[in-house]
PDB file of C-alpha atoms in Angstrom:
ATOM      1  CA  MET A1182      21.925 -22.665 -11.354  1.00 32.00           C
ATOM      2  CA  ALA A1183      20.242 -19.292 -11.431  1.00 36.00           C
ATOM      3  CA  ASP A1184      21.946 -16.202 -10.066  1.00 36.00           C
ATOM      4  CA  GLY A1185      18.897 -13.936 -10.141  1.00 36.00           C
ATOM      5  CA  GLY A1186      20.739 -11.327 -12.187  1.00 37.00           C
ATOM      6  CA  SER A1187      22.794 -10.173  -9.194  1.00 38.00           C
ATOM      7  CA  GLY A1188      25.676 -12.624  -9.169  1.00 36.00           C
ATOM      8  CA  ARG A1189      24.140 -14.549  -6.295  1.00 42.00           C
ATOM      9  CA  ARG A1190      24.164 -18.312  -6.608  1.00 42.00           C
ATOM     10  CA  LEU A1191      21.444 -20.313  -4.958  1.00 47.00           C
ATOM     11  CA  GLU A1192      22.973 -22.745  -2.478  1.00 46.00           C
ATOM     12  CA  THR A1193      21.315 -25.663  -0.713  1.00 43.00           C
ATOM     13  CA  ALA A1194      19.423 -25.068   2.475  1.00 42.00           C
ATOM     14  CA  GLY A1195      21.438 -27.840   4.047  1.00 42.00           C
ATOM     15  CA  GLY A1196      24.663 -26.147   3.069  1.00 44.00           C
ATOM     16  CA  ASN A1197      24.541 -23.749   5.989  1.00 52.00           C
ATOM     17  CA  GLY A1198      22.021 -25.545   8.203  1.00 76.00           C
ATOM     18  CA  SER A1199      20.069 -22.379   8.957  1.00 92.00           C
ATOM     19  CA  TYR A1200      16.572 -21.040   8.434  1.00 97.00           C
ATOM     20  CA  ARG A1201      15.968 -18.669   5.542  1.00 97.00           C
ATOM     21  CA  HIS A1202      12.675 -16.923   4.810  1.00 98.00           C
ATOM     22  CA  GLU A1203      12.661 -14.977   1.542  1.00 98.00           C
ATOM     23  CA  ALA A1204      10.089 -13.401  -0.772  1.00 98.00           C
ATOM     24  CA  LEU A1205       9.900 -13.370  -4.550  1.00 98.00           C
ATOM     25  CA  LEU A1206       8.077 -10.452  -6.179  1.00 97.00           C
ATOM     26  CA  TRP A1207       7.221 -11.419  -9.746  1.00 97.00           C
ATOM     27  CA  ARG A1208       5.220  -9.967 -12.634  1.00 96.00           C
ATOM     28  CA  GLU A1209       5.236 -12.499 -15.474  1.00 96.00           C
ATOM     29  CA  PRO A1210       5.160 -16.306 -15.378  1.00 97.00           C
ATOM     30  CA  GLU A1211       8.713 -16.287 -16.737  1.00 96.00           C
ATOM     31  CA  ASP A1212       9.844 -14.302 -13.692  1.00 95.00           C
ATOM     32  CA  PHE A1213       8.151 -16.771 -11.379  1.00 97.00           C
ATOM     33  CA  LEU A1214       9.702 -19.791 -13.075  1.00 98.00           C
ATOM     34  CA  SER A1215      13.187 -18.293 -13.483  1.00 96.00           C
ATOM     35  CA  TRP A1216      13.609 -18.410  -9.695  1.00 96.00           C
ATOM     36  CA  THR A1217      11.351 -21.208  -8.503  1.00 98.00           C
ATOM     37  CA  VAL A1218      12.517 -23.872 -10.976  1.00 98.00           C
ATOM     38  CA  PRO A1219      16.254 -23.585 -10.138  1.00 97.00           C
ATOM     39  CA  PHE A1220      15.330 -23.292  -6.447  1.00 97.00           C
ATOM     40  CA  VAL A1221      13.392 -26.563  -6.555  1.00 98.00           C
ATOM     41  CA  CYS A1222      15.825 -28.412  -8.835  1.00 98.00           C
ATOM     42  CA  GLU A1223      18.855 -27.547  -6.720  1.00 97.00           C
ATOM     43  CA  GLY A1224      17.016 -28.751  -3.655  1.00 97.00           C
ATOM     44  CA  ILE A1225      16.248 -32.070  -5.304  1.00 97.00           C
ATOM     45  CA  THR A1226      19.865 -32.446  -6.436  1.00 97.00           C
ATOM     46  CA  ALA A1227      21.103 -31.715  -2.915  1.00 95.00           C
ATOM     47  CA  GLY A1228      18.765 -34.299  -1.425  1.00 95.00           C
ATOM     48  CA  ASP A1229      16.544 -31.732   0.294  1.00 96.00           C
ATOM     49  CA  ALA A1230      12.892 -32.543   0.931  1.00 97.00           C
ATOM     50  CA  VAL A1231      10.875 -30.105  -1.187  1.00 98.00           C
ATOM     51  CA  MET A1232       7.274 -28.979  -0.708  1.00 98.00           C
ATOM     52  CA  VAL A1233       5.520 -26.562  -3.047  1.00 98.00           C
ATOM     53  CA  ALA A1234       2.364 -24.989  -1.609  1.00 98.00           C
ATOM     54  CA  VAL A1235       0.924 -22.708  -4.286  1.00 98.00           C
ATOM     55  CA  THR A1236      -2.356 -22.217  -6.124  1.00 97.00           C
ATOM     56  CA  GLU A1237      -3.194 -24.781  -8.763  1.00 97.00           C
ATOM     57  CA  LEU A1238      -2.272 -22.518 -11.680  1.00 97.00           C
ATOM     58  CA  ARG A1239       1.290 -21.986 -10.377  1.00 97.00           C
ATOM     59  CA  ALA A1240       1.525 -25.699  -9.616  1.00 98.00           C
ATOM     60  CA  CYS A1241       0.691 -26.476 -13.269  1.00 98.00           C
ATOM     61  CA  TRP A1242       3.430 -24.095 -14.428  1.00 98.00           C
ATOM     62  CA  LEU A1243       5.958 -25.721 -12.143  1.00 98.00           C
ATOM     63  CA  ARG A1244       5.007 -29.305 -12.953  1.00 98.00           C
ATOM     64  CA  GLU A1245       5.372 -28.613 -16.660  1.00 98.00           C
ATOM     65  CA  ALA A1246       8.704 -26.823 -16.233  1.00 98.00           C
ATOM     66  CA  LEU A1247      10.112 -29.496 -13.897  1.00 98.00           C
ATOM     67  CA  GLY A1248       9.118 -32.442 -16.063  1.00 98.00           C
ATOM     68  CA  ASP A1249      10.025 -35.775 -14.485  1.00 98.00           C
ATOM     69  CA  ALA A1250      11.599 -33.987 -11.517  1.00 97.00           C
ATOM     70  CA  ALA A1251       8.112 -32.943 -10.381  1.00 98.00           C
ATOM     71  CA  ALA A1252       7.667 -36.459  -9.006  1.00 98.00           C
ATOM     72  CA  GLU A1253      10.296 -35.637  -6.358  1.00 98.00           C
ATOM     73  CA  VAL A1254       8.256 -32.716  -5.034  1.00 98.00           C
ATOM     74  CA  ARG A1255       5.291 -32.704  -2.682  1.00 98.00           C
ATOM     75  CA  PHE A1256       2.702 -30.378  -4.198  1.00 98.00           C
ATOM     76  CA  VAL A1257       0.045 -28.922  -1.897  1.00 98.00           C
ATOM     77  CA  ASP A1258      -2.864 -26.780  -3.054  1.00 98.00           C
ATOM     78  CA  MET A1259      -2.459 -23.610  -1.002  1.00 98.00           C
ATOM     79  CA  ALA A1260      -6.047 -22.611  -1.810  1.00 96.00           C
ATOM     80  CA  LYS A1261      -7.042 -25.563   0.407  1.00 96.00           C
ATOM     81  CA  LEU A1262      -4.248 -25.606   2.998  1.00 96.00           C
ATOM     82  CA  GLY A1263      -4.307 -21.831   3.384  1.00 96.00           C
ATOM     83  CA  SER A1264      -8.001 -21.146   2.852  1.00 96.00           C
ATOM     84  CA  ASN A1265      -7.801 -20.280   6.544  1.00 97.00           C
ATOM     85  CA  PRO A1266      -4.330 -18.694   6.878  1.00 97.00           C
ATOM     86  CA  GLY A1267      -4.193 -19.934  10.463  1.00 96.00           C
ATOM     87  CA  ARG A1268      -3.483 -23.430   9.099  1.00 96.00           C
ATOM     88  CA  ILE A1269      -0.467 -22.469   6.958  1.00 97.00           C
ATOM     89  CA  LEU A1270       2.116 -22.597   9.709  1.00 96.00           C
ATOM     90  CA  SER A1271       1.003 -26.025  10.901  1.00 95.00           C
ATOM     91  CA  GLY A1272       1.271 -27.277   7.310  1.00 96.00           C
ATOM     92  CA  TRP A1273       4.934 -26.271   7.152  1.00 97.00           C
ATOM     93  CA  ARG A1274       5.529 -27.542  10.674  1.00 94.00           C
ATOM     94  CA  GLY A1275       4.227 -30.969   9.753  1.00 94.00           C
ATOM     95  CA  PHE A1276       6.512 -31.207   6.715  1.00 96.00           C
ATOM     96  CA  LEU A1277       9.495 -29.996   8.747  1.00 95.00           C
ATOM     97  CA  ASP A1278       8.902 -32.482  11.549  1.00 92.00           C
ATOM     98  CA  GLU A1279       8.551 -35.288   9.024  1.00 93.00           C
ATOM     99  CA  HIS A1280      11.924 -34.643   7.392  1.00 94.00           C
ATOM    100  CA  THR A1281      14.257 -32.718   9.695  1.00 88.00           C
ATOM    101  CA  GLY A1282      13.796 -35.411  12.318  1.00 81.00           C
ATOM    102  CA  ARG A1283      15.555 -37.731   9.884  1.00 81.00           C
ATOM    103  CA  GLY A1284      18.371 -35.245   9.340  1.00 83.00           C
ATOM    104  CA  ALA A1285      17.173 -33.945   5.974  1.00 89.00           C
ATOM    105  CA  ALA A1286      17.239 -30.310   4.923  1.00 96.00           C
ATOM    106  CA  VAL A1287      13.948 -28.841   3.710  1.00 97.00           C
ATOM    107  CA  ARG A1288      13.034 -26.183   1.231  1.00 97.00           C
ATOM    108  CA  GLY A1289       9.620 -24.885   0.313  1.00 98.00           C
ATOM    109  CA  VAL A1290       7.776 -22.583  -2.030  1.00 98.00           C
ATOM    110  CA  GLY A1291       4.752 -21.049  -0.317  1.00 98.00           C
ATOM    111  CA  GLU A1292       2.237 -18.653  -1.900  1.00 98.00           C
ATOM    112  CA  PRO A1293       0.032 -17.191   0.857  1.00 96.00           C
ATOM    113  CA  VAL A1294      -1.691 -14.410  -1.139  1.00 95.00           C
ATOM    114  CA  TRP A1295      -3.372 -14.544  -4.538  1.00 93.00           C
ATOM    115  CA  ALA A1296      -6.026 -12.625  -6.473  1.00 89.00           C
ATOM    116  CA  GLY A1297      -9.445 -12.834  -4.833  1.00 91.00           C
ATOM    117  CA  ARG A1298      -8.277 -13.106  -1.234  1.00 94.00           C
ATOM    118  CA  ARG A1299     -10.590 -11.291   1.181  1.00 96.00           C
ATOM    119  CA  PRO A1300      -9.088  -8.347   3.132  1.00 95.00           C
ATOM    120  CA  GLU A1301      -9.449 -10.268   6.407  1.00 97.00           C
ATOM    121  CA  GLU A1302      -7.584 -13.238   4.920  1.00 97.00           C
ATOM    122  CA  ILE A1303      -4.776 -11.020   3.636  1.00 97.00           C
ATOM    123  CA  LEU A1304      -4.387  -9.467   7.080  1.00 97.00           C
ATOM    124  CA  GLU A1305      -3.965 -12.937   8.596  1.00 98.00           C
ATOM    125  CA  CYS A1306      -1.573 -13.995   5.822  1.00 98.00           C
ATOM    126  CA  GLN A1307       0.585 -11.006   6.721  1.00 97.00           C
ATOM    127  CA  LEU A1308       0.559 -12.031  10.376  1.00 98.00           C
ATOM    128  CA  THR A1309       1.397 -15.613   9.406  1.00 98.00           C
ATOM    129  CA  GLU A1310       4.400 -14.460   7.382  1.00 98.00           C
ATOM    130  CA  ALA A1311       5.626 -12.472  10.390  1.00 98.00           C
ATOM    131  CA  LEU A1312       5.052 -15.428  12.724  1.00 98.00           C
ATOM    132  CA  LEU A1313       7.083 -17.722  10.478  1.00 98.00           C
ATOM    133  CA  ASN A1314      10.138 -15.698  11.478  1.00 97.00           C
ATOM    134  CA  ILE A1315       9.778 -16.654  15.145  1.00 96.00           C
ATOM    135  CA  ALA A1316       8.121 -20.074  14.837  1.00 96.00           C
ATOM    136  CA  VAL A1317      11.137 -21.776  13.241  1.00 95.00           C
ATOM    137  CA  GLN A1318      14.411 -22.004  15.135  1.00 94.00           C
ATOM    138  CA  PRO A1319      17.345 -20.219  13.419  1.00 95.00           C
ATOM    139  CA  ASP A1320      19.419 -23.421  13.179  1.00 94.00           C
ATOM    140  CA  THR A1321      16.663 -25.321  11.330  1.00 95.00           C
ATOM    141  CA  PRO A1322      17.815 -26.322   7.807  1.00 96.00           C
ATOM    142  CA  PHE A1323      14.757 -24.836   6.121  1.00 97.00           C
ATOM    143  CA  TRP A1324      14.712 -22.462   3.163  1.00 97.00           C
ATOM    144  CA  LEU A1325      11.289 -20.973   2.388  1.00 98.00           C
ATOM    145  CA  LEU A1326      10.637 -18.877  -0.717  1.00 98.00           C
ATOM    146  CA  CYS A1327       7.322 -16.984  -0.802  1.00 98.00           C
ATOM    147  CA  PRO A1328       6.214 -15.779  -4.253  1.00 98.00           C
ATOM    148  CA  TYR A1329       3.946 -12.744  -4.597  1.00 98.00           C
ATOM    149  CA  GLU A1330       2.416 -11.588  -7.897  1.00 97.00           C
ATOM    150  CA  LEU A1331       3.467  -7.949  -7.850  1.00 94.00           C
ATOM    151  CA  THR A1332       0.793  -6.735 -10.274  1.00 91.00           C
ATOM    152  CA  ARG A1333      -1.899  -7.931  -7.843  1.00 87.00           C
ATOM    153  CA  LEU A1334      -0.498  -6.186  -4.764  1.00 90.00           C
ATOM    154  CA  GLU A1335      -1.351  -2.773  -3.398  1.00 92.00           C
ATOM    155  CA  ASP A1336       1.539  -0.635  -2.156  1.00 93.00           C
ATOM    156  CA  SER A1337       0.645  -1.332   1.474  1.00 93.00           C
ATOM    157  CA  MET A1338       0.835  -5.080   0.811  1.00 95.00           C
ATOM    158  CA  VAL A1339       4.236  -4.759  -0.851  1.00 95.00           C
ATOM    159  CA  GLU A1340       5.450  -2.867   2.218  1.00 96.00           C
ATOM    160  CA  GLN A1341       4.319  -5.760   4.410  1.00 97.00           C
ATOM    161  CA  VAL A1342       6.239  -8.232   2.250  1.00 98.00           C
ATOM    162  CA  TYR A1343       9.434  -6.269   2.850  1.00 98.00           C
ATOM    163  CA  ARG A1344       8.707  -6.064   6.570  1.00 98.00           C
ATOM    164  CA  SER A1345       8.036  -9.795   7.008  1.00 98.00           C
ATOM    165  CA  HIS A1346      10.937 -11.186   4.944  1.00 98.00           C
ATOM    166  CA  PRO A1347      14.630 -10.705   5.752  1.00 98.00           C
ATOM    167  CA  ALA A1348      15.451 -10.876   2.034  1.00 97.00           C
ATOM    168  CA  VAL A1349      13.446 -10.135  -1.114  1.00 97.00           C
ATOM    169  CA  VAL A1350      13.908 -10.868  -4.822  1.00 96.00           C
ATOM    170  CA  ALA A1351      12.481  -8.003  -6.887  1.00 94.00           C
ATOM    171  CA  ASP A1352      13.156  -7.050 -10.520  1.00 90.00           C
ATOM    172  CA  GLN A1353      15.442 -10.081 -10.755  1.00 87.00           C
ATOM    173  CA  GLN A1354      17.632  -8.656  -7.999  1.00 93.00           C
ATOM    174  CA  TYR A1355      18.256 -10.306  -4.647  1.00 95.00           C
ATOM    175  CA  ARG A1356      18.696  -7.995  -1.697  1.00 94.00           C
ATOM    176  CA  GLY A1357      18.317  -7.897   2.043  1.00 96.00           C
ATOM    177  CA  SER A1358      15.325  -5.948   3.305  1.00 96.00           C
ATOM    178  CA  HIS A1359      16.258  -2.953   5.450  1.00 96.00           C
ATOM    179  CA  ARG A1360      12.563  -2.737   6.369  1.00 97.00           C
ATOM    180  CA  TYR A1361      12.477  -6.215   7.933  1.00 98.00           C
ATOM    181  CA  GLY A1362      10.580  -6.047  11.231  1.00 97.00           C
ATOM    182  CA  GLY A1363      11.407  -9.368  12.905  1.00 97.00           C
ATOM    183  CA  ARG A1364       9.897  -9.900  16.348  1.00 96.00           C
ATOM    184  CA  ASP A1365       8.911  -6.234  16.622  1.00 97.00           C
ATOM    185  CA  LEU A1366       6.573  -6.709  13.659  1.00 97.00           C
ATOM    186  CA  VAL A1367       4.947  -9.703  15.362  1.00 97.00           C
ATOM    187  CA  GLU A1368       4.432  -7.792  18.595  1.00 96.00           C
ATOM    188  CA  THR A1369       2.988  -4.771  16.802  1.00 96.00           C
ATOM    189  CA  ALA A1370       0.577  -6.833  14.709  1.00 96.00           C
ATOM    190  CA  TRP A1371      -0.399  -9.125  17.583  1.00 96.00           C
ATOM    191  CA  SER A1372      -1.236  -6.266  19.957  1.00 95.00           C
ATOM    192  CA  SER A1373      -3.151  -4.197  17.395  1.00 95.00           C
ATOM    193  CA  ASP A1374      -6.927  -3.873  17.294  1.00 94.00           C
ATOM    194  CA  LEU A1375      -8.848  -5.798  14.670  1.00 96.00           C
ATOM    195  CA  PRO A1376     -10.737  -3.709  12.094  1.00 96.00           C
ATOM    196  CA  ALA A1377     -14.302  -2.777  12.896  1.00 95.00           C
ATOM    197  CA  VAL A1378     -16.972  -5.155  11.608  1.00 96.00           C
ATOM    198  CA  GLU A1379     -19.895  -3.830   9.596  1.00 92.00           C
ATOM    199  CA  GLY A1380     -23.317  -5.396   9.922  1.00 88.00           C
ATOM    200  CA  ILE A1381     -26.032  -6.051  12.475  1.00 89.00           C
ATOM    201  CA  CYS A1382     -24.484  -6.933  15.839  1.00 96.00           C
ATOM    202  CA  SER A1383     -25.895  -8.959  18.741  1.00 96.00           C
ATOM    203  CA  GLU A1384     -24.058  -9.074  22.065  1.00 97.00           C
ATOM    204  CA  MET A1385     -24.118 -10.984  25.325  1.00 97.00           C
ATOM    205  CA  VAL A1386     -21.971 -10.762  28.440  1.00 97.00           C
ATOM    206  CA  PHE A1387     -21.078 -14.095  30.027  1.00 96.00           C
ATOM    207  CA  SER A1388     -19.607 -15.491  33.227  1.00 94.00           C
ATOM    208  CA  ARG A1389     -18.722 -19.034  34.216  1.00 90.00           C
ATOM    209  CA  HIS A1390     -22.420 -19.670  34.867  1.00 91.00           C
ATOM    210  CA  ASP A1391     -23.472 -18.752  31.325  1.00 89.00           C
ATOM    211  CA  LEU A1392     -21.425 -21.030  29.064  1.00 90.00           C
ATOM    212  CA  GLN A1393     -24.410 -23.055  27.924  1.00 90.00           C
ATOM    213  CA  SER A1394     -26.193 -19.802  27.104  1.00 95.00           C
ATOM    214  CA  VAL A1395     -23.245 -18.807  24.911  1.00 96.00           C
ATOM    215  CA  SER A1396     -23.774 -21.906  22.801  1.00 95.00           C
ATOM    216  CA  SER A1397     -27.508 -21.240  22.436  1.00 95.00           C
ATOM    217  CA  PHE A1398     -26.900 -17.562  21.666  1.00 97.00           C
ATOM    218  CA  VAL A1399     -24.542 -18.372  18.776  1.00 96.00           C
ATOM    219  CA  ALA A1400     -26.520 -21.327  17.443  1.00 95.00           C
ATOM    220  CA  ALA A1401     -29.725 -19.299  17.165  1.00 94.00           C
ATOM    221  CA  ARG A1402     -28.012 -16.658  15.043  1.00 93.00           C
ATOM    222  CA  ALA A1403     -26.221 -19.235  12.930  1.00 93.00           C
ATOM    223  CA  TYR A1404     -29.497 -21.015  12.181  1.00 90.00           C
ATOM    224  CA  ALA A1405     -31.073 -17.667  11.294  1.00 88.00           C
ATOM    225  CA  VAL A1406     -28.583 -17.104   8.456  1.00 87.00           C
ATOM    226  CA  LEU A1407     -29.108 -20.659   7.176  1.00 73.00           C
ATOM    227  CA  LEU A1408     -25.664 -22.034   7.982  1.00 81.00           C
ATOM    228  CA  GLY A1409     -27.240 -25.468   8.263  1.00 85.00           C
ATOM    229  CA  PRO A1410     -27.805 -27.460  11.462  1.00 88.00           C
ATOM    230  CA  ASP A1411     -24.450 -29.262  11.575  1.00 90.00           C
ATOM    231  CA  ARG A1412     -22.370 -26.208  10.762  1.00 92.00           C
ATOM    232  CA  ALA A1413     -24.354 -24.014  13.158  1.00 93.00           C
ATOM    233  CA  ALA A1414     -23.970 -26.508  15.991  1.00 93.00           C
ATOM    234  CA  GLU A1415     -20.248 -26.856  15.291  1.00 94.00           C
ATOM    235  CA  LEU A1416     -19.747 -23.095  15.365  1.00 96.00           C
ATOM    236  CA  ALA A1417     -21.724 -22.804  18.617  1.00 96.00           C
ATOM    237  CA  VAL A1418     -19.480 -25.381  20.290  1.00 95.00           C
ATOM    238  CA  VAL A1419     -16.333 -23.603  19.056  1.00 96.00           C
ATOM    239  CA  ILE A1420     -17.460 -20.266  20.491  1.00 97.00           C
ATOM    240  CA  GLN A1421     -18.500 -21.905  23.751  1.00 96.00           C
ATOM    241  CA  GLN A1422     -15.032 -23.485  24.054  1.00 95.00           C
ATOM    242  CA  LEU A1423     -13.381 -20.128  23.351  1.00 96.00           C
ATOM    243  CA  ALA A1424     -15.537 -18.530  26.045  1.00 96.00           C
ATOM    244  CA  ALA A1425     -14.538 -21.269  28.483  1.00 94.00           C
ATOM    245  CA  GLY A1426     -10.906 -20.548  27.592  1.00 91.00           C
ATOM    246  CA  CYS A1427     -11.342 -16.986  28.832  1.00 92.00           C
ATOM    247  CA  LEU A1428     -12.188 -18.351  32.267  1.00 90.00           C
ATOM    248  CA  HIS A1429      -9.245 -20.754  32.203  1.00 87.00           C
ATOM    249  CA  ARG A1430      -6.930 -17.809  31.542  1.00 86.00           C
ATOM    250  CA  GLY A1431      -8.179 -16.078  34.673  1.00 86.00           C
ATOM    251  CA  ALA A1432     -10.903 -13.766  33.398  1.00 90.00           C
ATOM    252  CA  SER A1433     -14.128 -13.626  35.389  1.00 90.00           C
ATOM    253  CA  GLY A1434     -16.117 -13.487  32.161  1.00 92.00           C
ATOM    254  CA  GLY A1435     -16.229 -11.824  28.792  1.00 96.00           C
ATOM    255  CA  THR A1436     -18.348 -10.668  25.886  1.00 97.00           C
ATOM    256  CA  VAL A1437     -19.601 -12.541  22.837  1.00 98.00           C
ATOM    257  CA  ARG A1438     -20.593 -10.553  19.757  1.00 98.00           C
ATOM    258  CA  VAL A1439     -22.159 -11.853  16.554  1.00 97.00           C
ATOM    259  CA  TRP A1440     -22.409  -9.867  13.329  1.00 97.00           C
ATOM    260  CA  VAL A1441     -24.516 -10.829  10.338  1.00 94.00           C
ATOM    261  CA  ARG A1442     -23.060  -9.633   7.047  1.00 93.00           C
ATOM    262  CA  PRO A1443     -24.164 -10.439   3.498  1.00 91.00           C
ATOM    263  CA  ASP A1444     -21.045 -12.566   3.005  1.00 92.00           C
ATOM    264  CA  ALA A1445     -20.345 -13.912   6.496  1.00 94.00           C
ATOM    265  CA  LEU A1446     -21.399 -14.656  10.025  1.00 96.00           C
ATOM    266  CA  VAL A1447     -18.753 -13.173  12.327  1.00 97.00           C
ATOM    267  CA  CYS A1448     -18.452 -14.209  15.988  1.00 98.00           C
ATOM    268  CA  GLU A1449     -16.127 -12.582  18.500  1.00 98.00           C
ATOM    269  CA  VAL A1450     -15.125 -13.504  22.032  1.00 97.00           C
ATOM    270  CA  HIS A1451     -13.358 -10.874  24.131  1.00 97.00           C
ATOM    271  CA  ASP A1452     -12.066 -11.013  27.675  1.00 95.00           C
ATOM    272  CA  GLY A1453      -9.843  -8.865  29.866  1.00 92.00           C
ATOM    273  CA  GLY A1454      -7.653 -11.719  31.066  1.00 84.00           C
ATOM    274  CA  SER A1455      -3.984 -12.385  30.494  1.00 77.00           C
ATOM    275  CA  ALA A1456      -2.480 -12.215  27.009  1.00 79.00           C
ATOM    276  CA  VAL A1457      -1.828 -15.386  25.017  1.00 85.00           C
ATOM    277  CA  ASP A1458       1.115 -16.497  22.880  1.00 91.00           C
ATOM    278  CA  PRO A1459       1.038 -15.326  19.213  1.00 94.00           C
ATOM    279  CA  LEU A1460       1.482 -18.898  17.981  1.00 93.00           C
ATOM    280  CA  VAL A1461      -1.563 -20.216  19.826  1.00 91.00           C
ATOM    281  CA  GLY A1462      -3.887 -22.182  17.571  1.00 91.00           C
ATOM    282  CA  ARG A1463      -1.377 -22.285  14.702  1.00 92.00           C
ATOM    283  CA  GLU A1464       0.615 -25.267  15.905  1.00 84.00           C
ATOM    284  CA  PRO A1465      -0.704 -28.481  17.461  1.00 78.00           C
ATOM    285  CA  PRO A1466      -1.281 -27.748  21.166  1.00 72.00           C
ATOM    286  CA  ALA A1467       0.402 -29.573  24.000  1.00 65.00           C
ATOM    287  CA  ARG A1468      -1.896 -32.142  25.542  1.00 51.00           C
ATOM    288  CA  ASP A1469      -4.892 -30.594  27.331  1.00 49.00           C
ATOM    289  CA  ARG A1470      -3.708 -27.020  26.678  1.00 54.00           C
ATOM    290  CA  ARG A1471      -5.663 -24.432  24.683  1.00 56.00           C
ATOM    291  CA  HIS A1472      -7.381 -26.863  22.364  1.00 82.00           C
ATOM    292  CA  ALA A1473     -10.109 -24.284  21.681  1.00 90.00           C
ATOM    293  CA  PHE A1474      -7.846 -22.111  19.504  1.00 93.00           C
ATOM    294  CA  TRP A1475      -6.611 -25.123  17.527  1.00 93.00           C
ATOM    295  CA  THR A1476     -10.142 -26.459  17.089  1.00 93.00           C
ATOM    296  CA  ALA A1477     -11.355 -23.070  15.872  1.00 95.00           C
ATOM    297  CA  ASN A1478      -8.652 -22.939  13.200  1.00 95.00           C
ATOM    298  CA  GLU A1479      -9.340 -26.500  12.127  1.00 93.00           C
ATOM    299  CA  LEU A1480     -13.117 -26.099  11.822  1.00 94.00           C
ATOM    300  CA  CYS A1481     -13.777 -22.471  10.892  1.00 96.00           C
ATOM    301  CA  ASP A1482     -13.240 -20.502   7.699  1.00 97.00           C
ATOM    302  CA  LEU A1483     -11.105 -17.781   9.290  1.00 98.00           C
ATOM    303  CA  VAL A1484      -9.863 -17.131  12.814  1.00 98.00           C
ATOM    304  CA  GLN A1485      -8.257 -13.887  13.987  1.00 97.00           C
ATOM    305  CA  VAL A1486      -6.649 -13.587  17.421  1.00 96.00           C
ATOM    306  CA  ARG A1487      -5.181 -10.454  18.965  1.00 96.00           C
ATOM    307  CA  SER A1488      -3.925 -10.113  22.519  1.00 94.00           C
ATOM    308  CA  ASN A1489      -2.390  -7.409  24.686  1.00 91.00           C
ATOM    309  CA  SER A1490      -2.473  -6.027  28.204  1.00 88.00           C
ATOM    310  CA  ALA A1491      -6.146  -5.106  27.784  1.00 88.00           C
ATOM    311  CA  GLY A1492      -7.168  -8.694  27.064  1.00 92.00           C
ATOM    312  CA  THR A1493      -7.667 -11.143  24.230  1.00 95.00           C
ATOM    313  CA  THR A1494     -10.021 -11.007  21.244  1.00 96.00           C
ATOM    314  CA  VAL A1495     -10.829 -14.024  19.070  1.00 97.00           C
ATOM    315  CA  ARG A1496     -12.852 -13.376  15.926  1.00 98.00           C
ATOM    316  CA  VAL A1497     -14.251 -16.283  13.906  1.00 98.00           C
ATOM    317  CA  HIS A1498     -15.636 -15.956  10.375  1.00 97.00           C
ATOM    318  CA  GLU A1499     -17.961 -18.354   8.589  1.00 96.00           C
ATOM    319  CA  TRP A1500     -18.411 -17.468   4.930  1.00 95.00           C
ATOM    320  CA  LEU A1501     -22.003 -17.594   3.677  1.00 90.00           C
TER     321      LEU A1501
END
């Protein structure tokens, strides 16, 4: 077993039957492996179900270091699962439901941020990490370790790691984070304004009589940037469903905006209706409830949702 250089021994997630969400700040591959390998091996020995969701390079390191034990681990390419960070939570939820329902403890290694992530993606990864603290019940036997390559992080990103994780391993030392934000961090992030979008903007105001026009409005602009007919039509339907959701939440109408950027087509739906739950669209919806948010996350490259007393904004990105 590894003690992380602080006298702390890693115990099984099932040993205390509670949820633990921790971060690992590492610089060299040896640092990464010195914590993740014992973490995974002890889980296997304890009979925990283990899922490793990292980029392919880290997965190669771990497979080689684990040897035959790698066959006991479910490896998931985070560059695919988390290409849209809004899908990360549902990935963990699916693995949890599969195993905790049978009484098994679960542990995971999840790498949400890596070199080359767009700023908008990083912002949503940070929100996802905060949401993981409220999405999983405290008595769930789940231990999640989130590795971050320290040399790739700006100071502001490191600060967010400390705010979204109750405990952090840094410089081979394990310590609780006195900067941990908990639910307050979720509420602050969820109610904040999204960054301004650069690029040429088109705008239309809609009411319940204009939903078909919303679809045409978005499709025309998607075709214009050569998204392709199928992708453009799909995006138009998603935005139309999001606009319809505004009306279902009690708004009399809203505004659709579309920006054309060199790297993306960005669509936004805003309404002044009631606020929505921070987990909306990140977990499978109850039957016939808010499918539009879930569909957007499943079909689009990036979805950002923010909601407060002034209304709800949903911003959808399609990378060009």
